[in-house]
Amino acid sequence: MPPEKLLQSVWLHQRIHRDQLKTADGQNLRVLHPGFASAEGGPDFRGAVLQFANEPPVSGDVEIDLQSAGWHAHRHDQNPNFKNVILHVVWDEVLSSRSKVPSRPPQLALKRFLDAPLAELALALENESGLPENLRGKCSAPLRDLAAPQLAELLHAAAKVRFQNKAEAILARARNSGWEQALWENLFRALGYKHNVWPMQNLAETKSRWTRGAHGDRVASTTFEIQARLLGVSGLLPDDLTRAQKSSDTFLRRAWDVWWRDRDEFESCILPREVWKFHGLRPANHPQRRLALASHWLASENLVAKIGDWAVAIPGAPASCRPVGDSRRQDASAPGDKAGDKWLDSLHEIFQVERDEFWSWHWTFKSARLAKPQPLLGTARVTDLAVNVVLPWLWVRAREGGNEQLQREVERRFFAWPAAEDNSVLKLARQRLLGTSQARVLKGAAQQQGLMQIIRDFCEHSNAVCADCRFPDLVRGWTTTEKMPPEGRGAGEA
Ligand code: SF4
């Protein structure tokens, strides 16, 4: 039996007799696109485009298993992440499944269709990584034809759209709840990353209740009290001691000493534990640890003022001193600008927590005490906070206050900000659109944001074979003076 990884590679590179494919139940099969390898769990390939018999082409996921029994053995049939699987690719179907009775999802046995002996394929595919050239997007060729400054301008325009969309969303919230509350909600959302955005938002929405009490008479005064209350209302304060980690149990006893007195008062704010997602989370990103960080921010009381001061500070960036009306373009992308690193460092200082007596030494309640203290916030997360929350918040607040100079300064910082941590979405986008897996092709966080806006505005409205996508034409007609068309703007933009 070959390794499953080899089967995945055979499928991705389509090293099969593509004109002879038949499913186990006898349907002709055309693969219009094998889909994109998934790095996030769930089915192995997302967004494949397949045609069964004479039916219209369909888009969906493809799961690869060695044996057809894997579908039930791995409980894919009960897993909602697998509900969009349209083809189960296996090495060899079991004899009983070679019948004309349709199986759901249909099965394809690769063994019968390889275009070369398995050993030969293993050698040929051994060093292949990333997306094969023939699976790149239709915009890849016109993007390659752009000169470097044109490509930079295109990404700059897309990044600006994304930045302004975020700012408008913050403004909408600020109109309802005030600038400070809008900031807190977005900081909490950012702490939830992609898995726990909504419970974090929910906690931020009820913040004034659980920090002060319904009548303002139950103010939590220390970081520890805020932390215990936050863990309590989040539903993430464990009911039981670990009985294995002494320091964790000491912390839990102290936290419960605080929370049992508060619980009734804040009952209406308590979230059920089920709303949190833990699957695939790194311990450093566990929501308990993120809430501990938030408790320090809340206890510091002047975080919002510090952010305001940071916006007008000039850490080693003489260009930001330019007077209003300076005609030199200030929002031009300046990736690699050392000022970007300084702004990152100075913002990191504001958000970093000196030391937490428990969380600096533990990833989770169950983990053993660490040999060395670990920071509660790394620079990668500061970049996420900057480009998604702090800079759009400062920018739109400056705009609403008529402060053009500050607006330009914030925009300048956004376009000079160092690149964020790479992720699977960016990686695939670079391969599909820019034809490279190298992260350094995107210079700075704004270019990454620009690429993500293109995915959102174009890729997410098309499919793996780029059906009806207008972006390639837009790229062909792109000149440095052009702006993104209305359909190239995100929702909410006029
Ligand atoms: S869908 Fe459009 S933007 Fe996305 S890869 Fe295809 S051509 Fe490019």
CSV table of C-alpha atoms in Angstrom, one decimal, residues 5-455:
chain,number,residue,atom,x,y,z
A,5,LYS,CA,1.0,11.5,1.0
A,6,LEU,CA,2.0,10.0,-2.3
A,7,LEU,CA,-1.6,9.5,-3.3
A,8,GLN,CA,-2.2,13.2,-2.4
A,9,SER,CA,0.7,14.2,-4.7
A,10,VAL,CA,-0.5,11.9,-7.5
A,11,TRP,CA,-4.0,13.6,-7.2
A,12,LEU,CA,-2.6,17.2,-7.0
A,13,HIS,CA,-0.4,16.6,-10.1
A,14,GLN,CA,-3.0,14.6,-11.8
A,15,ARG,CA,-0.6,11.8,-12.7
A,16,ILE,CA,-3.5,9.7,-13.9
A,17,HIS,CA,-5.1,8.8,-17.2
A,18,ARG,CA,-7.5,11.7,-17.0
A,19,ASP,CA,-9.5,10.7,-20.1
A,20,GLN,CA,-10.3,7.2,-18.7
A,21,LEU,CA,-11.5,8.0,-15.2
A,22,LYS,CA,-14.5,6.1,-13.9
A,23,THR,CA,-15.9,6.1,-10.4
A,24,ALA,CA,-16.4,2.8,-8.5
A,25,ASP,CA,-20.1,2.9,-9.5
A,26,GLY,CA,-19.3,3.3,-13.2
A,27,GLN,CA,-19.7,7.0,-13.8
A,28,ASN,CA,-17.4,8.8,-16.2
A,29,LEU,CA,-15.4,11.4,-14.4
A,30,ARG,CA,-13.7,14.6,-15.7
A,31,VAL,CA,-11.4,16.5,-13.3
A,32,LEU,CA,-11.5,20.2,-14.3
A,33,HIS,CA,-9.5,21.1,-11.3
A,34,PRO,CA,-8.2,18.8,-8.5
A,35,GLY,CA,-8.7,21.5,-5.8
A,36,PHE,CA,-6.3,23.1,-3.4
A,37,ALA,CA,-4.5,21.1,-0.8
A,38,SER,CA,-5.9,22.1,2.6
A,39,ALA,CA,-3.6,22.9,5.5
A,40,GLU,CA,-6.3,23.4,8.0
A,41,GLY,CA,-7.7,19.9,8.7
A,42,GLY,CA,-10.9,18.6,7.1
A,43,PRO,CA,-10.9,17.2,3.6
A,44,ASP,CA,-7.5,17.0,1.8
A,45,PHE,CA,-8.5,19.2,-1.1
A,46,ARG,CA,-10.8,22.1,-1.2
A,47,GLY,CA,-12.7,23.6,-4.1
A,48,ALA,CA,-12.2,20.9,-6.8
A,49,VAL,CA,-14.2,21.2,-10.0
A,50,LEU,CA,-15.5,17.9,-11.2
A,51,GLN,CA,-17.9,16.6,-13.9
A,52,PHE,CA,-19.7,13.3,-13.4
A,53,ALA,CA,-21.1,11.6,-16.5
A,54,ASN,CA,-23.0,14.3,-18.5
A,55,GLU,CA,-24.0,16.4,-15.4
A,56,PRO,CA,-22.9,20.0,-15.2
A,57,PRO,CA,-19.6,20.6,-13.4
A,58,VAL,CA,-19.7,20.8,-9.6
A,59,SER,CA,-17.4,22.4,-7.1
A,60,GLY,CA,-16.6,20.7,-3.8
A,61,ASP,CA,-14.0,19.0,-1.7
A,62,VAL,CA,-12.0,15.8,-2.3
A,63,GLU,CA,-10.9,13.4,0.5
A,64,ILE,CA,-8.1,10.9,0.0
A,65,ASP,CA,-7.8,7.7,2.0
A,66,LEU,CA,-5.9,4.5,1.4
A,67,GLN,CA,-9.0,2.4,1.7
A,68,SER,CA,-12.7,3.0,1.0
A,69,ALA,CA,-13.5,1.8,4.5
A,70,GLY,CA,-11.6,4.9,5.7
A,71,TRP,CA,-14.8,7.0,5.0
A,72,HIS,CA,-16.6,5.4,7.9
A,73,ALA,CA,-13.6,4.3,10.0
A,74,HIS,CA,-12.5,8.0,10.2
A,75,ARG,CA,-16.0,9.1,10.8
A,76,HIS,CA,-16.0,11.4,7.9
A,77,ASP,CA,-19.7,10.5,7.4
A,78,GLN,CA,-20.5,12.2,10.7
A,79,ASN,CA,-18.2,15.1,10.5
A,80,PRO,CA,-19.8,18.4,9.2
A,81,ASN,CA,-16.4,19.5,7.8
A,82,PHE,CA,-16.8,16.7,5.3
A,83,LYS,CA,-20.3,17.6,4.1
A,84,ASN,CA,-19.0,19.2,0.9
A,85,VAL,CA,-16.9,16.2,-0.2
A,86,ILE,CA,-17.9,15.3,-3.8
A,87,LEU,CA,-15.3,12.6,-4.4
A,88,HIS,CA,-13.6,10.0,-2.2
A,89,VAL,CA,-10.3,9.1,-3.7
A,90,VAL,CA,-8.9,5.8,-2.5
A,91,TRP,CA,-6.0,3.6,-3.5
A,92,ASP,CA,-8.1,0.6,-4.3
A,93,GLU,CA,-11.8,0.1,-3.6
A,94,VAL,CA,-12.8,-3.1,-1.8
A,95,LEU,CA,-14.4,-5.7,-4.1
A,96,SER,CA,-17.8,-5.3,-2.6
A,97,SER,CA,-17.8,-1.6,-3.6
A,98,ARG,CA,-17.2,-2.4,-7.2
A,99,SER,CA,-20.8,-2.4,-7.9
A,100,LYS,CA,-23.1,-0.3,-9.9
A,101,VAL,CA,-24.8,0.8,-6.6
A,102,PRO,CA,-23.9,4.5,-6.2
A,103,SER,CA,-21.8,5.3,-3.1
A,104,ARG,CA,-22.0,8.6,-1.4
A,105,PRO,CA,-19.7,10.3,-2.0
A,106,PRO,CA,-18.6,8.6,-5.2
A,107,GLN,CA,-15.3,6.8,-5.1
A,108,LEU,CA,-12.3,6.8,-7.5
A,109,ALA,CA,-9.6,4.1,-7.1
A,110,LEU,CA,-6.3,5.7,-8.2
A,111,LYS,CA,-4.6,2.3,-8.6
A,112,ARG,CA,-6.5,1.6,-11.8
A,113,PHE,CA,-5.6,4.9,-13.5
A,114,LEU,CA,-1.9,5.8,-12.7
A,115,ASP,CA,-0.1,7.1,-15.8
A,116,ALA,CA,3.2,5.4,-14.7
A,117,PRO,CA,4.4,2.7,-12.2
A,118,LEU,CA,4.1,3.7,-8.6
A,119,ALA,CA,7.8,3.6,-7.9
A,120,GLU,CA,8.4,6.0,-10.9
A,121,LEU,CA,5.8,8.4,-9.6
A,122,ALA,CA,7.2,8.3,-6.1
A,123,LEU,CA,10.6,9.4,-7.6
A,124,ALA,CA,9.1,12.0,-9.9
A,125,LEU,CA,7.0,13.6,-7.2
A,126,GLU,CA,9.4,13.4,-4.3
A,127,ASN,CA,10.7,16.9,-4.6
A,128,GLU,CA,7.5,18.6,-5.9
A,129,SER,CA,6.0,21.0,-3.5
A,130,GLY,CA,3.5,23.7,-3.9
A,131,LEU,CA,1.0,24.3,-6.6
A,132,PRO,CA,1.8,22.9,-10.1
A,133,GLU,CA,2.2,25.6,-12.7
A,134,ASN,CA,-0.9,24.5,-14.7
A,135,LEU,CA,-3.1,25.1,-11.7
A,136,ARG,CA,-2.2,28.7,-11.2
A,137,GLY,CA,-5.0,31.3,-11.6
A,138,LYS,CA,-5.8,33.0,-14.9
A,139,CYS,CA,-4.5,36.2,-13.5
A,140,SER,CA,-1.1,34.7,-12.9
A,141,ALA,CA,0.3,35.4,-16.4
A,142,PRO,CA,-0.9,39.1,-16.6
A,143,LEU,CA,0.4,39.7,-13.1
A,144,ARG,CA,3.8,38.3,-14.1
A,145,ASP,CA,3.8,40.8,-17.0
A,146,LEU,CA,3.4,43.8,-14.7
A,147,ALA,CA,6.6,45.7,-13.9
A,148,ALA,CA,7.5,45.6,-10.2
A,149,PRO,CA,6.3,49.2,-9.5
A,150,GLN,CA,2.9,48.5,-11.2
A,151,LEU,CA,2.4,45.3,-9.2
A,152,ALA,CA,3.3,47.3,-6.0
A,153,GLU,CA,0.7,50.0,-7.0
A,154,LEU,CA,-1.9,47.3,-7.6
A,155,LEU,CA,-1.3,45.8,-4.2
A,156,HIS,CA,-1.2,49.2,-2.7
A,157,ALA,CA,-4.6,50.1,-4.1
A,158,ALA,CA,-6.1,46.8,-2.9
A,159,ALA,CA,-4.6,47.2,0.6
A,160,LYS,CA,-6.0,50.7,0.8
A,161,VAL,CA,-9.5,49.3,0.0
A,162,ARG,CA,-9.1,46.7,2.8
A,163,PHE,CA,-7.8,49.2,5.3
A,164,GLN,CA,-10.7,51.6,4.6
A,165,ASN,CA,-13.2,48.8,4.9
A,166,LYS,CA,-11.9,47.9,8.3
A,167,ALA,CA,-12.0,51.5,9.3
A,168,GLU,CA,-15.6,51.9,8.1
A,169,ALA,CA,-16.6,48.8,10.1
A,170,ILE,CA,-15.0,50.3,13.2
A,171,LEU,CA,-16.7,53.7,12.6
A,172,ALA,CA,-20.1,51.9,12.3
A,173,ARG,CA,-19.6,50.4,15.7
A,174,ALA,CA,-18.2,53.6,17.2
A,175,ARG,CA,-21.4,55.5,16.2
A,176,ASN,CA,-23.4,53.1,18.3
A,177,SER,CA,-21.1,52.6,21.3
A,178,GLY,CA,-18.3,55.2,21.2
A,179,TRP,CA,-14.7,55.2,20.1
A,180,GLU,CA,-13.3,53.5,23.2
A,181,GLN,CA,-15.8,50.7,23.2
A,182,ALA,CA,-15.3,50.1,19.4
A,183,LEU,CA,-11.6,49.8,20.1
A,184,TRP,CA,-12.0,47.3,22.9
A,185,GLU,CA,-14.4,45.2,20.8
A,186,ASN,CA,-11.9,45.0,18.0
A,187,LEU,CA,-9.0,44.3,20.3
A,188,PHE,CA,-11.0,41.4,21.8
A,189,ARG,CA,-11.9,40.2,18.3
A,190,ALA,CA,-8.3,40.2,17.3
A,191,LEU,CA,-7.4,38.1,20.4
A,192,GLY,CA,-9.9,35.5,19.2
A,193,TYR,CA,-7.9,35.0,16.0
A,194,LYS,CA,-10.1,33.2,13.4
A,195,HIS,CA,-11.5,30.5,15.7
A,196,ASN,CA,-12.9,32.5,18.6
A,197,VAL,CA,-13.7,35.9,17.2
A,198,TRP,CA,-17.4,35.8,18.2
A,199,PRO,CA,-17.1,34.8,21.9
A,200,MET,CA,-14.4,37.4,22.3
A,201,GLN,CA,-16.6,40.0,20.7
A,202,ASN,CA,-19.4,39.0,23.0
A,203,LEU,CA,-17.3,39.4,26.0
A,204,ALA,CA,-16.2,42.9,24.9
A,205,GLU,CA,-19.9,43.8,24.3
A,206,THR,CA,-20.8,43.1,27.9
A,207,LYS,CA,-17.5,44.5,29.2
A,208,SER,CA,-19.0,47.5,31.2
A,209,ARG,CA,-21.4,45.0,33.0
A,210,TRP,CA,-18.8,42.5,34.1
A,211,THR,CA,-16.0,45.1,34.9
A,212,ARG,CA,-18.3,47.4,37.0
A,213,GLY,CA,-21.5,45.6,37.9
A,214,ALA,CA,-25.0,46.6,36.8
A,215,HIS,CA,-25.0,49.6,39.1
A,216,GLY,CA,-21.3,50.5,38.8
A,217,ASP,CA,-20.8,49.3,42.4
A,218,ARG,CA,-18.8,46.0,41.7
A,219,VAL,CA,-15.7,47.4,40.1
A,220,ALA,CA,-12.9,44.8,39.9
A,221,SER,CA,-9.9,46.7,41.1
A,222,THR,CA,-6.9,44.4,40.6
A,223,THR,CA,-5.6,42.6,37.5
A,224,PHE,CA,-6.2,39.3,39.3
A,225,GLU,CA,-9.8,40.2,40.1
A,226,ILE,CA,-10.4,41.2,36.5
A,227,GLN,CA,-8.8,38.0,35.3
A,228,ALA,CA,-10.9,35.8,37.6
A,229,ARG,CA,-14.0,37.6,36.5
A,230,LEU,CA,-13.1,37.4,32.8
A,231,LEU,CA,-12.4,33.7,33.1
A,232,GLY,CA,-15.7,33.3,34.9
A,233,VAL,CA,-17.9,35.1,32.4
A,234,SER,CA,-16.1,33.4,29.5
A,235,GLY,CA,-17.1,30.0,30.9
A,236,LEU,CA,-13.4,29.0,30.7
A,237,LEU,CA,-12.7,28.8,34.5
A,238,PRO,CA,-12.4,25.0,35.1
A,239,ASP,CA,-14.7,23.6,37.7
A,240,ASP,CA,-12.2,21.1,38.9
A,241,LEU,CA,-8.6,21.3,40.1
A,242,THR,CA,-6.0,19.6,37.9
A,243,ARG,CA,-4.8,17.5,40.9
A,244,ALA,CA,-1.5,17.2,38.9
A,245,GLN,CA,-0.2,20.8,38.7
A,246,LYS,CA,0.2,22.4,42.1
A,247,SER,CA,0.7,25.9,40.8
A,248,SER,CA,-2.3,25.6,38.6
A,249,ASP,CA,-4.5,24.4,41.5
A,250,THR,CA,-3.3,27.3,43.7
A,251,PHE,CA,-4.3,29.7,40.9
A,252,LEU,CA,-7.6,28.0,40.4
A,253,ARG,CA,-8.4,28.1,44.2
A,254,ARG,CA,-7.6,31.8,44.3
A,255,ALA,CA,-9.6,32.5,41.1
A,256,TRP,CA,-12.7,30.6,42.5
A,257,ASP,CA,-12.4,32.6,45.8
A,258,VAL,CA,-13.1,35.7,43.7
A,259,TRP,CA,-15.5,34.2,41.2
A,260,TRP,CA,-17.9,32.5,43.6
A,261,ARG,CA,-18.8,35.9,45.1
A,262,ASP,CA,-19.4,37.4,41.6
A,263,ARG,CA,-21.0,34.6,39.8
A,264,ASP,CA,-24.7,35.3,40.6
A,265,GLU,CA,-24.3,39.0,39.8
A,266,PHE,CA,-22.8,38.4,36.4
A,267,GLU,CA,-24.8,35.3,35.5
A,268,SER,CA,-26.5,36.9,32.5
A,269,CYS,CA,-23.0,37.6,30.9
A,270,ILE,CA,-21.7,34.0,31.3
A,271,LEU,CA,-20.9,32.3,28.0
A,272,PRO,CA,-21.4,28.6,27.6
A,273,ARG,CA,-18.1,26.8,27.2
A,274,GLU,CA,-19.4,25.2,23.9
A,275,VAL,CA,-19.1,28.5,22.0
A,276,TRP,CA,-15.3,28.3,22.2
A,277,LYS,CA,-13.3,26.3,19.7
A,278,PHE,CA,-10.1,24.6,20.7
A,279,HIS,CA,-9.4,22.3,17.8
A,280,GLY,CA,-6.1,23.0,16.1
A,281,LEU,CA,-5.2,25.9,18.5
A,282,ARG,CA,-1.6,26.3,19.6
A,283,PRO,CA,-1.3,26.4,23.4
A,284,ALA,CA,0.1,30.0,23.2
A,285,ASN,CA,-3.2,31.0,21.5
A,286,HIS,CA,-5.5,29.3,24.0
A,287,PRO,CA,-8.3,31.8,24.8
A,288,GLN,CA,-7.6,31.4,28.6
A,289,ARG,CA,-4.2,32.9,27.9
A,290,ARG,CA,-5.6,35.6,25.7
A,291,LEU,CA,-8.1,36.6,28.3
A,292,ALA,CA,-5.3,36.8,30.9
A,293,LEU,CA,-3.5,39.3,28.5
A,294,ALA,CA,-6.8,41.3,28.1
A,295,SER,CA,-7.1,41.5,31.9
A,296,HIS,CA,-3.8,43.3,32.1
A,297,TRP,CA,-4.8,45.7,29.4
A,298,LEU,CA,-8.1,46.4,31.2
A,299,ALA,CA,-6.3,46.9,34.5
A,300,SER,CA,-3.8,49.4,33.1
A,301,GLU,CA,-6.7,51.8,32.6
A,302,ASN,CA,-4.7,54.1,30.3
A,303,LEU,CA,-4.2,51.8,27.4
A,304,VAL,CA,-6.4,53.9,25.1
A,305,ALA,CA,-4.6,57.1,26.0
A,306,LYS,CA,-1.3,55.4,25.4
A,307,ILE,CA,-2.4,54.4,21.9
A,308,GLY,CA,-3.6,58.0,21.3
A,309,ASP,CA,-0.1,59.2,22.3
A,310,TRP,CA,1.6,56.6,20.2
A,311,ALA,CA,-0.2,58.0,17.1
A,312,VAL,CA,1.3,61.4,17.5
A,313,ALA,CA,4.7,60.2,18.7
A,314,ILE,CA,7.6,60.1,16.2
A,315,PRO,CA,9.9,57.2,17.1
A,316,GLY,CA,12.8,57.9,14.8
A,317,ALA,CA,10.7,58.8,11.8
A,318,PRO,CA,11.6,62.3,10.6
A,319,ALA,CA,9.3,62.0,7.6
A,320,SER,CA,6.3,62.0,9.9
A,321,CYS,CA,7.2,65.6,10.9
A,322,ARG,CA,6.3,66.8,7.4
A,323,PRO,CA,3.9,69.7,7.7
A,324,VAL,CA,0.3,69.6,6.4
A,325,GLY,CA,0.3,70.3,2.7
A,326,ASP,CA,3.7,68.7,2.0
A,327,SER,CA,3.2,67.6,-1.6
A,328,ARG,CA,5.5,64.6,-1.4
A,329,ARG,CA,3.5,61.5,-1.4
A,330,GLN,CA,3.3,60.2,2.2
A,331,ASP,CA,1.3,57.0,1.7
A,332,ALA,CA,3.6,55.4,-0.8
A,333,SER,CA,4.5,51.9,0.2
A,334,ALA,CA,7.8,52.0,2.1
A,335,PRO,CA,8.3,48.3,2.9
A,336,GLY,CA,11.6,47.6,4.6
A,337,ASP,CA,11.5,51.1,6.0
A,338,LYS,CA,13.3,50.9,9.3
A,339,ALA,CA,10.7,53.3,10.8
A,340,GLY,CA,8.2,50.4,10.4
A,341,ASP,CA,10.3,48.3,12.8
A,342,LYS,CA,10.5,51.1,15.3
A,343,TRP,CA,6.7,51.6,15.2
A,344,LEU,CA,6.3,47.9,15.7
A,345,ASP,CA,8.6,47.9,18.7
A,346,SER,CA,7.0,51.0,20.3
A,347,LEU,CA,3.4,49.6,19.9
A,348,HIS,CA,4.7,46.2,21.2
A,349,GLU,CA,5.8,48.1,24.4
A,350,ILE,CA,2.3,49.4,24.9
A,351,PHE,CA,0.6,46.1,24.5
A,352,GLN,CA,3.2,43.9,26.2
A,353,VAL,CA,2.7,42.8,29.7
A,354,GLU,CA,5.6,42.9,32.1
A,355,ARG,CA,4.9,39.6,33.8
A,356,ASP,CA,1.9,37.5,34.8
A,357,GLU,CA,2.5,35.5,37.9
A,358,PHE,CA,0.8,32.5,36.5
A,359,TRP,CA,0.5,32.8,32.7
A,360,SER,CA,4.1,33.8,32.0
A,361,TRP,CA,5.0,30.4,33.4
A,362,HIS,CA,2.2,28.2,32.0
A,363,TRP,CA,0.7,27.6,28.5
A,364,THR,CA,-2.5,26.2,30.0
A,365,PHE,CA,-3.8,25.0,33.3
A,366,LYS,CA,-2.8,21.5,32.6
A,367,SER,CA,0.7,22.1,31.3
A,368,ALA,CA,3.7,22.0,33.6
A,369,ARG,CA,5.5,25.1,34.8
A,370,LEU,CA,7.8,26.4,32.1
A,371,ALA,CA,11.6,26.5,32.7
A,372,LYS,CA,11.6,30.1,31.4
A,373,PRO,CA,8.9,32.7,31.4
A,374,GLN,CA,7.2,33.2,28.0
A,375,PRO,CA,5.7,36.6,26.8
A,376,LEU,CA,2.0,36.8,26.6
A,377,LEU,CA,2.2,38.6,23.3
A,378,GLY,CA,4.7,38.2,20.4
A,379,THR,CA,5.5,40.7,17.7
A,380,ALA,CA,3.5,38.8,15.1
A,381,ARG,CA,0.4,39.4,17.1
A,382,VAL,CA,1.2,43.1,17.5
A,383,THR,CA,1.3,43.4,13.8
A,384,ASP,CA,-2.2,41.7,13.6
A,385,LEU,CA,-3.4,44.2,16.2
A,386,ALA,CA,-1.8,47.1,14.3
A,387,VAL,CA,-3.1,46.4,10.8
A,388,ASN,CA,-6.5,45.1,11.8
A,389,VAL,CA,-7.4,47.3,14.7
A,390,VAL,CA,-5.1,50.1,16.0
A,391,LEU,CA,-4.2,51.8,12.7
A,392,PRO,CA,-7.8,51.7,11.1
A,393,TRP,CA,-9.2,52.9,14.4
A,394,LEU,CA,-6.8,55.8,14.6
A,395,TRP,CA,-7.2,56.7,11.0
A,396,VAL,CA,-11.0,56.8,11.0
A,397,ARG,CA,-11.1,58.7,14.2
A,398,ALA,CA,-8.7,61.2,12.8
A,399,ARG,CA,-10.8,61.5,9.6
A,400,GLU,CA,-14.0,62.0,11.6
A,401,GLY,CA,-12.2,64.7,13.7
A,402,GLY,CA,-10.9,66.4,10.6
A,403,ASN,CA,-7.3,65.8,11.4
A,404,GLU,CA,-5.8,65.2,8.0
A,405,GLN,CA,-2.2,65.3,9.2
A,406,LEU,CA,-2.8,62.5,11.6
A,407,GLN,CA,-4.7,60.6,9.0
A,408,ARG,CA,-1.8,60.7,6.6
A,409,GLU,CA,0.7,59.8,9.3
A,410,VAL,CA,-1.4,56.7,10.3
A,411,GLU,CA,-1.7,55.7,6.6
A,412,ARG,CA,2.1,56.1,6.3
A,413,ARG,CA,2.6,53.7,9.2
A,414,PHE,CA,0.2,51.2,7.7
A,415,PHE,CA,2.1,51.1,4.4
A,416,ALA,CA,5.5,50.9,6.0
A,417,TRP,CA,4.5,48.2,8.6
A,418,PRO,CA,6.7,45.0,8.5
A,419,ALA,CA,5.2,41.9,7.1
A,420,ALA,CA,2.9,39.8,9.3
A,421,GLU,CA,3.5,36.1,10.0
A,422,ASP,CA,2.9,34.0,7.0
A,423,ASN,CA,-0.2,31.8,6.8
A,424,SER,CA,-1.7,29.1,4.6
A,425,VAL,CA,-4.1,31.6,2.9
A,426,LEU,CA,-1.3,33.9,1.8
A,427,LYS,CA,0.8,30.9,0.8
A,428,LEU,CA,-1.8,29.6,-1.5
A,429,ALA,CA,-2.6,33.0,-2.9
A,430,ARG,CA,1.1,33.7,-3.7
A,431,GLN,CA,1.3,30.4,-5.5
A,432,ARG,CA,-1.9,30.8,-7.4
A,433,LEU,CA,-1.7,34.5,-8.3
A,434,LEU,CA,2.0,35.4,-8.2
A,435,GLY,CA,3.4,32.0,-9.1
A,436,THR,CA,5.8,31.8,-6.2
A,437,SER,CA,5.8,30.2,-2.7
A,438,GLN,CA,8.4,32.6,-1.4
A,439,ALA,CA,7.0,34.8,1.4
A,440,ARG,CA,9.5,37.6,0.8
A,441,VAL,CA,7.9,38.5,-2.5
A,442,LEU,CA,5.3,40.5,-0.4
A,443,LYS,CA,7.2,43.4,1.1
A,444,GLY,CA,5.4,44.4,4.2
A,445,ALA,CA,2.0,43.9,5.9
A,446,ALA,CA,0.2,46.2,3.5
A,447,GLN,CA,1.1,44.1,0.4
A,448,GLN,CA,-0.1,41.0,2.3
A,449,GLN,CA,-3.4,42.8,3.1
A,450,GLY,CA,-3.7,43.8,-0.6
A,451,LEU,CA,-3.3,40.2,-1.7
A,452,MET,CA,-6.0,39.1,0.8
A,453,GLN,CA,-8.4,41.8,-0.5
A,454,ILE,CA,-8.0,40.4,-4.0
A,455,ILE,CA,-8.7,36.9,-2.8
